[in-house]
Coordinates of C-alpha atoms in Angstrom, one line a residue:
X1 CA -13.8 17.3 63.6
X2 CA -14.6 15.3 60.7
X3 CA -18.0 15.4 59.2
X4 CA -19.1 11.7 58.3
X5 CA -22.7 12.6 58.1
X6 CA -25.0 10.9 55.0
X7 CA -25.6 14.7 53.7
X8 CA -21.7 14.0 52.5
X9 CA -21.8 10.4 51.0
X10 CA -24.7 11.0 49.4
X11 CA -23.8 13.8 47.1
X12 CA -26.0 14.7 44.3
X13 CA -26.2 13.3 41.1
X14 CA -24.3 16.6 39.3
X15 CA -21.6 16.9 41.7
X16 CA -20.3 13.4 41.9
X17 CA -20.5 13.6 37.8
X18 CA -18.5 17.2 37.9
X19 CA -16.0 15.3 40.6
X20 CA -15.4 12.2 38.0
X21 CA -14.5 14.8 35.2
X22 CA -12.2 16.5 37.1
X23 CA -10.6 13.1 38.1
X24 CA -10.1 12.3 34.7
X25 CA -9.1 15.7 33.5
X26 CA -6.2 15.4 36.3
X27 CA -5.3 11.5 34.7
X28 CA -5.7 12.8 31.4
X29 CA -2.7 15.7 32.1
X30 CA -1.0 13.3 33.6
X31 CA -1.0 10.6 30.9
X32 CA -0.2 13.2 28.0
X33 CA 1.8 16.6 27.4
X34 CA -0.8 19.2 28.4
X35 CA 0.2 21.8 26.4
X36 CA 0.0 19.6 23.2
X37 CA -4.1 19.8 24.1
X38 CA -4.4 23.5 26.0
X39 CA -6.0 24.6 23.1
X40 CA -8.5 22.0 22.6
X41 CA -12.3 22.6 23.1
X42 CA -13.8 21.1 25.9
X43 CA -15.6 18.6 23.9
X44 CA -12.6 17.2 22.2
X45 CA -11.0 16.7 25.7
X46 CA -13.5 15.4 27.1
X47 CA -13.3 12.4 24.5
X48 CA -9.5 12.2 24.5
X49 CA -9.9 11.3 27.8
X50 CA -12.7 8.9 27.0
X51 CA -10.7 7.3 24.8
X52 CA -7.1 7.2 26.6
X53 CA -9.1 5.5 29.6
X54 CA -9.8 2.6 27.6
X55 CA -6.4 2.3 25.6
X56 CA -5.2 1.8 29.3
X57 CA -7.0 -0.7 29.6
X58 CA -6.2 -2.3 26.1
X59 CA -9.8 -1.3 24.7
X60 CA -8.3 -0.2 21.4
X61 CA -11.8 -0.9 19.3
X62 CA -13.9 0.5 21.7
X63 CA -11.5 3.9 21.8
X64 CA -11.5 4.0 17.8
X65 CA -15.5 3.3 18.1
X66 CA -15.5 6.2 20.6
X67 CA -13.5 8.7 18.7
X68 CA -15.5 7.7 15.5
X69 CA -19.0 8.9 17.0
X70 CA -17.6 12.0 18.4
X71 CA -16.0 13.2 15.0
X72 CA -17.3 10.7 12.5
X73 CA -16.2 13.0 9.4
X74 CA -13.0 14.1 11.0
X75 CA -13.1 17.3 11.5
X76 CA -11.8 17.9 14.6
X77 CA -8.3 18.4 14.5
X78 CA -7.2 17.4 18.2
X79 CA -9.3 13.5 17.8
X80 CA -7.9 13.0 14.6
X81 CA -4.3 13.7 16.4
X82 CA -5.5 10.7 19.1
X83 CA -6.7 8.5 16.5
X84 CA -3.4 8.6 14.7
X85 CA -2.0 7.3 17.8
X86 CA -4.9 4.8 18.0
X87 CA -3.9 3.8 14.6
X88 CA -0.1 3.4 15.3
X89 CA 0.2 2.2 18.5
X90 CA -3.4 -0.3 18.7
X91 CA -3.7 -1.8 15.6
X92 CA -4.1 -5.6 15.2
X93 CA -3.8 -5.5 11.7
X94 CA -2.9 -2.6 9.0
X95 CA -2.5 -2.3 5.2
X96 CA 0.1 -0.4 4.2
X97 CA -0.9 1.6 6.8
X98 CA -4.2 3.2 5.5
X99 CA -6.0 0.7 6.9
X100 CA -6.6 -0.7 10.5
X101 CA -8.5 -3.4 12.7
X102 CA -8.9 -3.3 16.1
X103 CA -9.5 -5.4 18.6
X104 CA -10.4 -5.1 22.7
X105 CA -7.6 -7.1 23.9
X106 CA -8.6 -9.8 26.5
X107 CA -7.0 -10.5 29.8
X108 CA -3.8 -12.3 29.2
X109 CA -3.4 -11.0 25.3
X110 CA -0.9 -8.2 23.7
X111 CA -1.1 -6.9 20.3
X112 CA 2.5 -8.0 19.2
X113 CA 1.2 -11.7 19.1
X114 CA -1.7 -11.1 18.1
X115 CA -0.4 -9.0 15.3
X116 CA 1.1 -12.5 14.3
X117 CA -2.2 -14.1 14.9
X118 CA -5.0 -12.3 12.9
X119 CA -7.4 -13.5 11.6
X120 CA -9.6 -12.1 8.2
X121 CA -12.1 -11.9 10.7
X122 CA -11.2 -8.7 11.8
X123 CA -13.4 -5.7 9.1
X124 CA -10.4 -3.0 8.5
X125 CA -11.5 0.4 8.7
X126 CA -9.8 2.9 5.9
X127 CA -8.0 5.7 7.6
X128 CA -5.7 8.0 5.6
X129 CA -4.6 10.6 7.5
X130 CA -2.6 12.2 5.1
X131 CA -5.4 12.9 2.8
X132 CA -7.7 14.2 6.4
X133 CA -4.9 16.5 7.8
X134 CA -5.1 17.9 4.2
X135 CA -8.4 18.4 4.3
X136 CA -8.4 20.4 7.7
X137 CA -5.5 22.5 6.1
X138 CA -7.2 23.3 3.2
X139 CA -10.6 24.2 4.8
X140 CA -8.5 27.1 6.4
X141 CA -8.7 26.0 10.0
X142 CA -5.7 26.2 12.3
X143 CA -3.3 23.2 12.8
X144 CA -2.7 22.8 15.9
X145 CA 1.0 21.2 17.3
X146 CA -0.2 18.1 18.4
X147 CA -2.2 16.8 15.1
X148 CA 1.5 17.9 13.5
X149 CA 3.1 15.6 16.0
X150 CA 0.6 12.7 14.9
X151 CA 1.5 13.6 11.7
X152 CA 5.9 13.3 12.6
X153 CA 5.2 10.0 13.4
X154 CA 2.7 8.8 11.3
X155 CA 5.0 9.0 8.3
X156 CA 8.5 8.1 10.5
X157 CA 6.6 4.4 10.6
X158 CA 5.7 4.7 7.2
X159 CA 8.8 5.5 6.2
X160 CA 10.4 2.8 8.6
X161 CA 8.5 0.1 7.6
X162 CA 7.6 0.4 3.8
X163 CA 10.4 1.9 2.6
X164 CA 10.4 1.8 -1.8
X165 CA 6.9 0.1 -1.1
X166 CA 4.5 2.8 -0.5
X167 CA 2.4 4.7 -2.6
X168 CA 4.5 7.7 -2.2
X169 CA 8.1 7.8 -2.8
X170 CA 10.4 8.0 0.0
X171 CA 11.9 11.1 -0.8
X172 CA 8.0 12.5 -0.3
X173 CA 7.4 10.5 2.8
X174 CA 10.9 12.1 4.5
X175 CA 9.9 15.3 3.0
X176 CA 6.3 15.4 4.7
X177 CA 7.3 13.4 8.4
X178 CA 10.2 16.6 8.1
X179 CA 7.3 19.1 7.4
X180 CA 5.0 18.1 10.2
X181 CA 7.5 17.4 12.6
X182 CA 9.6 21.0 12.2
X183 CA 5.5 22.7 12.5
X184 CA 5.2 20.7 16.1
X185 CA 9.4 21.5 16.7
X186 CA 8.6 25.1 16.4
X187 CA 5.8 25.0 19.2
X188 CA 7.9 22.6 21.2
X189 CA 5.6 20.0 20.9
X190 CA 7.6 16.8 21.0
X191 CA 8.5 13.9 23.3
X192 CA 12.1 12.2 23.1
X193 CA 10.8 9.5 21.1
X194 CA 9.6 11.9 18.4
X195 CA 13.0 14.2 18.5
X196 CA 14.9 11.0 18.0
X197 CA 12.3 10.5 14.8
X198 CA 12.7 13.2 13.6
X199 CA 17.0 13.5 13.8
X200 CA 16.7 10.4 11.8
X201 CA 14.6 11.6 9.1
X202 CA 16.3 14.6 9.2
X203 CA 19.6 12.5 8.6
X204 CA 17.7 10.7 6.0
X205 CA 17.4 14.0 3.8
X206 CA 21.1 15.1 4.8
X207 CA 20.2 18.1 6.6
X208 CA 22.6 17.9 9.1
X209 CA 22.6 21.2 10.1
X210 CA 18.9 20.6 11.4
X211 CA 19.3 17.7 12.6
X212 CA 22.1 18.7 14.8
X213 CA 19.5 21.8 16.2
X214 CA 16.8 18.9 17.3
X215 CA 19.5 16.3 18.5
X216 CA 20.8 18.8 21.2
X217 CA 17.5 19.7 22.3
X218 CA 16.9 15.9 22.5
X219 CA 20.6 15.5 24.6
X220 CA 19.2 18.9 26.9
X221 CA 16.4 16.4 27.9
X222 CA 18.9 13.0 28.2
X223 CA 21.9 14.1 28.5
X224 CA 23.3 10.7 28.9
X225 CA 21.5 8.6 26.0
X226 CA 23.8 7.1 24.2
X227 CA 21.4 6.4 21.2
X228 CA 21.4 10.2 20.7
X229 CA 25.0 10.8 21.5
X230 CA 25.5 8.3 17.9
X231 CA 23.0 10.7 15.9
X232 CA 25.4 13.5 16.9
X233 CA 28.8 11.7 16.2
X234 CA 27.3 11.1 12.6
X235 CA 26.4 14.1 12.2
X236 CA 29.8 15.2 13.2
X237 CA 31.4 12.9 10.8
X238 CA 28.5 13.6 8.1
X239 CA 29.6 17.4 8.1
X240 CA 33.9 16.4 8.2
X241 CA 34.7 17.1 11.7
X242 CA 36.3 14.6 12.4
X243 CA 37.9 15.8 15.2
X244 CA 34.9 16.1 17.5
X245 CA 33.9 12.5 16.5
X246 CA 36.7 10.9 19.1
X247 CA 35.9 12.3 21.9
X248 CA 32.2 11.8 22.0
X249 CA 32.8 8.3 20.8
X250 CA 34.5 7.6 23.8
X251 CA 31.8 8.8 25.8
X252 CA 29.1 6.3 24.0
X253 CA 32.0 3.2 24.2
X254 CA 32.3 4.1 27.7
X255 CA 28.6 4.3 28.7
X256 CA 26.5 2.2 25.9
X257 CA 24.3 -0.7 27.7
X258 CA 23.8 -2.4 24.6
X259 CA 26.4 -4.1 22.5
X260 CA 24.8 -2.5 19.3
X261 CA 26.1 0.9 20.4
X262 CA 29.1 0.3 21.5
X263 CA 29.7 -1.5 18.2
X264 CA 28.4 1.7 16.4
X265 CA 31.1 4.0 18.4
X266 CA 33.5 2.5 17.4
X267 CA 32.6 2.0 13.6
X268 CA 32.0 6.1 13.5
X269 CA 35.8 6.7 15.0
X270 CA 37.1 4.3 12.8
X271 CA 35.4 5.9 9.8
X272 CA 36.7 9.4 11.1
X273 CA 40.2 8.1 11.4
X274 CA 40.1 6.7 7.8
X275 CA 39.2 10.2 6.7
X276 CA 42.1 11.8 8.4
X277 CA 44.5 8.7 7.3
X278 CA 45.2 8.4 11.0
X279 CA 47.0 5.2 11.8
X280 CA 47.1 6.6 15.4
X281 CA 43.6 6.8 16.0
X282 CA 42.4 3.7 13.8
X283 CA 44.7 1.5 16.1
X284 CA 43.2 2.4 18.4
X285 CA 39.6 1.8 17.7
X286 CA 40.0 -1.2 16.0
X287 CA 42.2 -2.4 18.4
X288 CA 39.4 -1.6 21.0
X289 CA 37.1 -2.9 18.8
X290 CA 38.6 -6.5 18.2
X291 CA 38.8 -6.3 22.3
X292 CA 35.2 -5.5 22.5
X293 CA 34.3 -8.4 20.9
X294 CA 36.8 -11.2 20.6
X295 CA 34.2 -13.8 19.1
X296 CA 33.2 -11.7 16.2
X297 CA 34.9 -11.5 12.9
X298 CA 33.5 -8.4 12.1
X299 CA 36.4 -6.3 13.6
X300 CA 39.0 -8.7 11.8
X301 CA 36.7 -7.5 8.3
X302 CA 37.1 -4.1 9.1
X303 CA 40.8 -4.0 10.0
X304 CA 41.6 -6.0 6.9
X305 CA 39.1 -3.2 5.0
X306 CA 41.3 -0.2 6.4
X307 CA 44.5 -2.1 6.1
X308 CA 43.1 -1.9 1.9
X309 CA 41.4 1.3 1.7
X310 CA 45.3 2.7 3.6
X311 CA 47.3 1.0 0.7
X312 CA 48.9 -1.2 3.3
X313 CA 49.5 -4.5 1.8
X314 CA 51.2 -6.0 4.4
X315 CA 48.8 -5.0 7.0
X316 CA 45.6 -6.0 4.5
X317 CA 47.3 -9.7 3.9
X318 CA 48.1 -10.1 7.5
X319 CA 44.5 -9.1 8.7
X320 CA 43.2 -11.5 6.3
X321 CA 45.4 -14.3 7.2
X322 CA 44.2 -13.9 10.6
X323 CA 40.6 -13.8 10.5
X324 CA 40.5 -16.5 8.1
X325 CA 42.4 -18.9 10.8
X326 CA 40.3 -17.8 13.8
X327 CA 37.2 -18.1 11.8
X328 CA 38.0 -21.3 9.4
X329 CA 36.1 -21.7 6.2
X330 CA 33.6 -19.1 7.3
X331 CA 32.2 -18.0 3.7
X332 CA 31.1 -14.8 4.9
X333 CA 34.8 -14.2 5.4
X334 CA 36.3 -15.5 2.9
X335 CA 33.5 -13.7 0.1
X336 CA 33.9 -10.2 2.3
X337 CA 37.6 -10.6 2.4
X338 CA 38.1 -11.2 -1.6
X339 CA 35.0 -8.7 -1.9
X340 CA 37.0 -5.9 -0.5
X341 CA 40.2 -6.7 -2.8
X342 CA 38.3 -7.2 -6.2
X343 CA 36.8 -3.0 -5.0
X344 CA 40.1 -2.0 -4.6
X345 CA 40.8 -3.6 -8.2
X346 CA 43.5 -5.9 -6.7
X347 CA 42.4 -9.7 -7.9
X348 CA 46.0 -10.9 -7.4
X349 CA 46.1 -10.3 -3.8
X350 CA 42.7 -12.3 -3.3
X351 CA 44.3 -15.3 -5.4
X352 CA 47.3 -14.9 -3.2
X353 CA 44.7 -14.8 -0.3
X354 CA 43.1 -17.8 -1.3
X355 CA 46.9 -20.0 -2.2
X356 CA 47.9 -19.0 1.9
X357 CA 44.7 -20.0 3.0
X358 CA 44.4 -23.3 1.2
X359 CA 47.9 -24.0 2.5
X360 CA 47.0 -23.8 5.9
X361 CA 43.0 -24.6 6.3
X362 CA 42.2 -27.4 8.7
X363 CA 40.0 -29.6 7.3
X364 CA 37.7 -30.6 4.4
X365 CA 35.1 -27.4 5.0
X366 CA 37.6 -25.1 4.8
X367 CA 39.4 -26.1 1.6
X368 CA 35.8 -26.5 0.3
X369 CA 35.0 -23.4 0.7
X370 CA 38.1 -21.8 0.1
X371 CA 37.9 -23.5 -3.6
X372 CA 34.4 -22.7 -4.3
X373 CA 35.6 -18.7 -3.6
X374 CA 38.6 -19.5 -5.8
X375 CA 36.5 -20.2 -8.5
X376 CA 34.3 -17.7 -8.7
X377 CA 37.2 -15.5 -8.3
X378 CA 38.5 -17.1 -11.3
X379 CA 35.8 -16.8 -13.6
X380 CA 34.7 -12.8 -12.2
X381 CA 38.2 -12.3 -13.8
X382 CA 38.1 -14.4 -16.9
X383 CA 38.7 -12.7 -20.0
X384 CA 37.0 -15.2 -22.1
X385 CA 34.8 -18.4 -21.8
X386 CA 38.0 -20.4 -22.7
X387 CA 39.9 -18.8 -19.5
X388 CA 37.6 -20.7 -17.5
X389 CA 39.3 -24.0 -17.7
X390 CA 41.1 -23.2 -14.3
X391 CA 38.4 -21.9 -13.1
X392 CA 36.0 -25.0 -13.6
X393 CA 38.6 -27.0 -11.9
X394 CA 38.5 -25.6 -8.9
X395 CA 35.1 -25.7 -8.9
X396 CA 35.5 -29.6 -9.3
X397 CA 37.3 -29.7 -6.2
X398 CA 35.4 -27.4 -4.3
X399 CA 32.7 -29.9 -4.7
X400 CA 34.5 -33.3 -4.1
X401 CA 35.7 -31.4 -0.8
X402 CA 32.0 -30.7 0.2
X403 CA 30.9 -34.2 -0.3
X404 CA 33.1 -34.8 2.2
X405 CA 31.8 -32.5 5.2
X406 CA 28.3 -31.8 3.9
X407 CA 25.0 -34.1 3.8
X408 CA 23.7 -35.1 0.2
X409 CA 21.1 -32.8 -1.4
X410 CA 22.7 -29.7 0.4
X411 CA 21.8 -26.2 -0.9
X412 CA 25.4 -26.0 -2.2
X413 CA 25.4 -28.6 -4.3
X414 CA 22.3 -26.8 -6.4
X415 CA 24.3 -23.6 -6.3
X416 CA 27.7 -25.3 -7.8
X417 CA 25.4 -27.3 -10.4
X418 CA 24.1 -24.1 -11.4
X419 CA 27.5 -22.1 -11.6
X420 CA 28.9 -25.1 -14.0
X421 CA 26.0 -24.8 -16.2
X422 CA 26.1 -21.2 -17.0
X423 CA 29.8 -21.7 -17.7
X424 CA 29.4 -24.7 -19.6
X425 CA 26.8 -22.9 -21.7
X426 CA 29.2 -20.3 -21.9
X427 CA 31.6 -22.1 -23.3
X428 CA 29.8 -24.1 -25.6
X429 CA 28.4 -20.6 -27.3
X430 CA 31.8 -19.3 -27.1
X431 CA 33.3 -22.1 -29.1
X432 CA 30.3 -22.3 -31.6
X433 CA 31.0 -18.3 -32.2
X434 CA 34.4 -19.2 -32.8
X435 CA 33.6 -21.7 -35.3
X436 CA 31.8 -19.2 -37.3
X437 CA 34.1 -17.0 -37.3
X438 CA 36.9 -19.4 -38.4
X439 CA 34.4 -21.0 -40.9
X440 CA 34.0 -17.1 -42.5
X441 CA 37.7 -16.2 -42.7
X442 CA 37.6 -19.0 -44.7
X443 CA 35.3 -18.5 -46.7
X444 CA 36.8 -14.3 -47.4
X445 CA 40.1 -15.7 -47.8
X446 CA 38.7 -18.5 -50.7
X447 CA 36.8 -15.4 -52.2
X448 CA 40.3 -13.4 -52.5
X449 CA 41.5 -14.0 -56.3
X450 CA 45.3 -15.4 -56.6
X451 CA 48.0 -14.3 -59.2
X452 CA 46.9 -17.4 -61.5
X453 CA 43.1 -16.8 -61.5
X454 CA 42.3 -16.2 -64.8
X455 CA 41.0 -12.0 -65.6
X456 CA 37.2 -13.2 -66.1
X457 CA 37.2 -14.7 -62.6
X458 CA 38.6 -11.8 -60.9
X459 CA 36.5 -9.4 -62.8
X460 CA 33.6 -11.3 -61.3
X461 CA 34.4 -11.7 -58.2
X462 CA 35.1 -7.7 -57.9
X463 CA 32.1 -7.3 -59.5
X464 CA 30.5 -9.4 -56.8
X465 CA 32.7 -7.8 -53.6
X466 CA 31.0 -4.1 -55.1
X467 CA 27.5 -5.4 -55.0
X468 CA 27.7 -6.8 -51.4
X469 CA 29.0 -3.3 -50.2
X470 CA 26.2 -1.4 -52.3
X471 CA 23.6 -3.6 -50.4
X472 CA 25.6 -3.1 -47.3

């Protein structure tokens, strides 16, 4: 029988305390890895859990504030692990990532908009946590897993978002997001977020052979994650075996949810099958690929890229042709397509590109277009400022063509005034250069004595010729 007596509600004071911590010790393992924090002391738990209670509830400046009085000159390597997560995942606003506000989020708000939204209000608090895991290291204490974890993917998102910007290069910022993340590898401390991290930072640096080691161990966990599946093909491809790439890019085609990834199968088959100069196999990914997406002219790029990169000239003029009637006086076709030729060091084929097309476009955009490509075409290959006759012409009727189809004081309009000038002032240097030199043959050819200049007046003139080549 059940005891509902008041010596049972009314527990004392130390026990319903000792009851609460255990309640939150139990949410606490539940909410994080527990063997990432086995080791911590009791203390450092004991605010952890403080402070994941209130990032549940979106409290991020009162978890930082929290953290802060517990370990104010961080020293303690397990809170400066959580406040690297406060850091990354709460901020409001950063700089560069060394600095951070917080804010307690109120009922109805989320820190993406108000990311968008801050104001200078908001006192940033320095926090580098490079330079304070360093300082742990160096004082000889222990690092434990976790804090090397923080550390993983405190310079991924550096690396991610500042890349060429930061105040470390990113060779270093791969180098060290490697470092920590292979320390918390070796104790298996890791989520799937943070192998995928590291497999690309690991790609980043062309380690395959170590990516490929956490990628697996990622696939052991989701077997069936696509994402992952693409780290592998590359690596596969990124380490020429080719051969392995097919059949796993089946497997993402067949099971990717997002478009993006299906996208990205194909493009690593493809590249595979250009490396093996397989027309078999890049049929039929690019056939599948054109079938994937029928409203893209992407595929109808790449096909017309292979068709190229093969030698097929046929095949690359055909792919062309097609694209640019699907897609009509699309400039990102038409400046990919003649791109792709002037690599392959084949100009002739884009003018021959550019002569079909014209024949055959549809209406006023297209043929504007279509010319404005032709002459920039033209003057890439001009040999001189005078070749560019041709050249300006069809840039005249590129633009008579877009007065036709676009509205006055269009962006184009700017870019073709700007194009004529730097050929006009090409052409007008050109032709004063020209000038001088004609004007100085001249003048050496009058210099040059004849057969009835009188001995004196040759004599002289060699005389002068020496001097000039003495002060020469």
């Amino acid at each position: 029988m059940r005891d509902f007596s008041t010596k049972r509600i009314f527990a004392p004071r130390h026990l319903i305390l000792a009851l609460l911590l255990a309640a939150a010790a139990a949410a606490f393992a539940q909410a994080t890895a527990p063997q990432f924090y086995e080791d911590a002391p009791e203390t450092s738990k004991t605010a952890i859990i403080a402070s994941r209670a209130l990032t549940e509830q979106g409290k991020w400046l009162q978890a930082w504030k929290g953290l802060e009085a517990f370990d104010p000159e961080n020293k303690d390597a397990f809170a400066l692990a959580e406040k690297i997560r406060i850091a990354l995942d709460g901020h409001v606003q950063t700089i560069m990532h060394l600095g951070f506000g917080f804010v307690d989020l109120e009922e109805g708000q989320d820190l993406q908009t108000l990311r968008y939204e801050a104001t200078d209000s908001i006192e940033p608090v320095e926090f580098n946590p490079g330079d304070l895991a360093m300082a742990i290291e160096d004082s000889g204490e222990a690092v434990p897993p976790v804090l090397s974890l923080a550390m993983g993917d405190y310079y991924y998102t550096v690396w991610s978002l500042y890349k060429g910007q930061w105040l470390q290069d990113d060779t270093t910022v791969l180098s060290l997001a490697a470092e920590h993340y292979e320390r918390a590898f070796a104790y298996e401390a890791f989520t799937p977020v943070s192998l995928d991290h590291h497999t690309e930072i690991l790609l980043a640096l062309e380690r395959f052979n170590a990516a490929e080691t956490v990628v697996n161990k990622a696939l052991e966990i989701s077997p069936e994650d696509s994402h992952l599946m693409l780290h592998l093909a590359d690596i596969y491809f990124s380490t020429q075996r080719f051969d392995q790439v097919f059949p796993l890019a089946d497997k993402i085609i067949a099971i990717a949810a997002k478009d993006e990834e299906v996208n990205n199968g194909y493009i690593v088959a493809i590249k595979a099958g250009l490396s093996l100069k397989s027309t078999e196999m890049l049929e039929k990914y690019i056939g599948g690929l054109e079938a994937a997406f029928p409203m893209d002219y992407m595929p109808g790029l790449i096909r017309h890229l292979v068709a190229v990169q093969m030698g097929d000239k046929e095949g690359a003029q055909k792919a062309a042709d097609a694209v640019t009637a699907k897609f009509p006086g699309n400039p990102d076709i038409i400046r990919s397509i003649l791109s792709t030729w002037l690599s392959a060091n084949d100009t002739q084929a884009g003018f021959d590109y550019l002569a079909r097309s014209l024949e055959t476009a549809p209406g006023d955009e297209a043929k504007a277009a279509l010319y404005f490509y032709k002459a920039l075409l033209g003057g890439e290959v001009a040999e001189s400022p005078a070749a560019l006759t041709d050249a300006m012409n069809d840039l005249a009727a590129a633009e008579e063509f877009f007065k036709k189809s676009y509205p006055q004081g269009h962006e184009v309009f700017g870019m073709i005034k700007e194009v004529r000038l730097q050929w006009e002032e090409a052409m007008a240097s050109y032709n004063v250069m020209m000038e001088e030199q004609a004007a100085a043959e001249a003048a050496a050819a009058a210099a040059v004595p004849t057969a009835d200049q009188p001995a004196a007046a040759k004599e002289d003139a060699d005389a002068t010729s020496a001097a000039s080549d003495e002060n020469w």
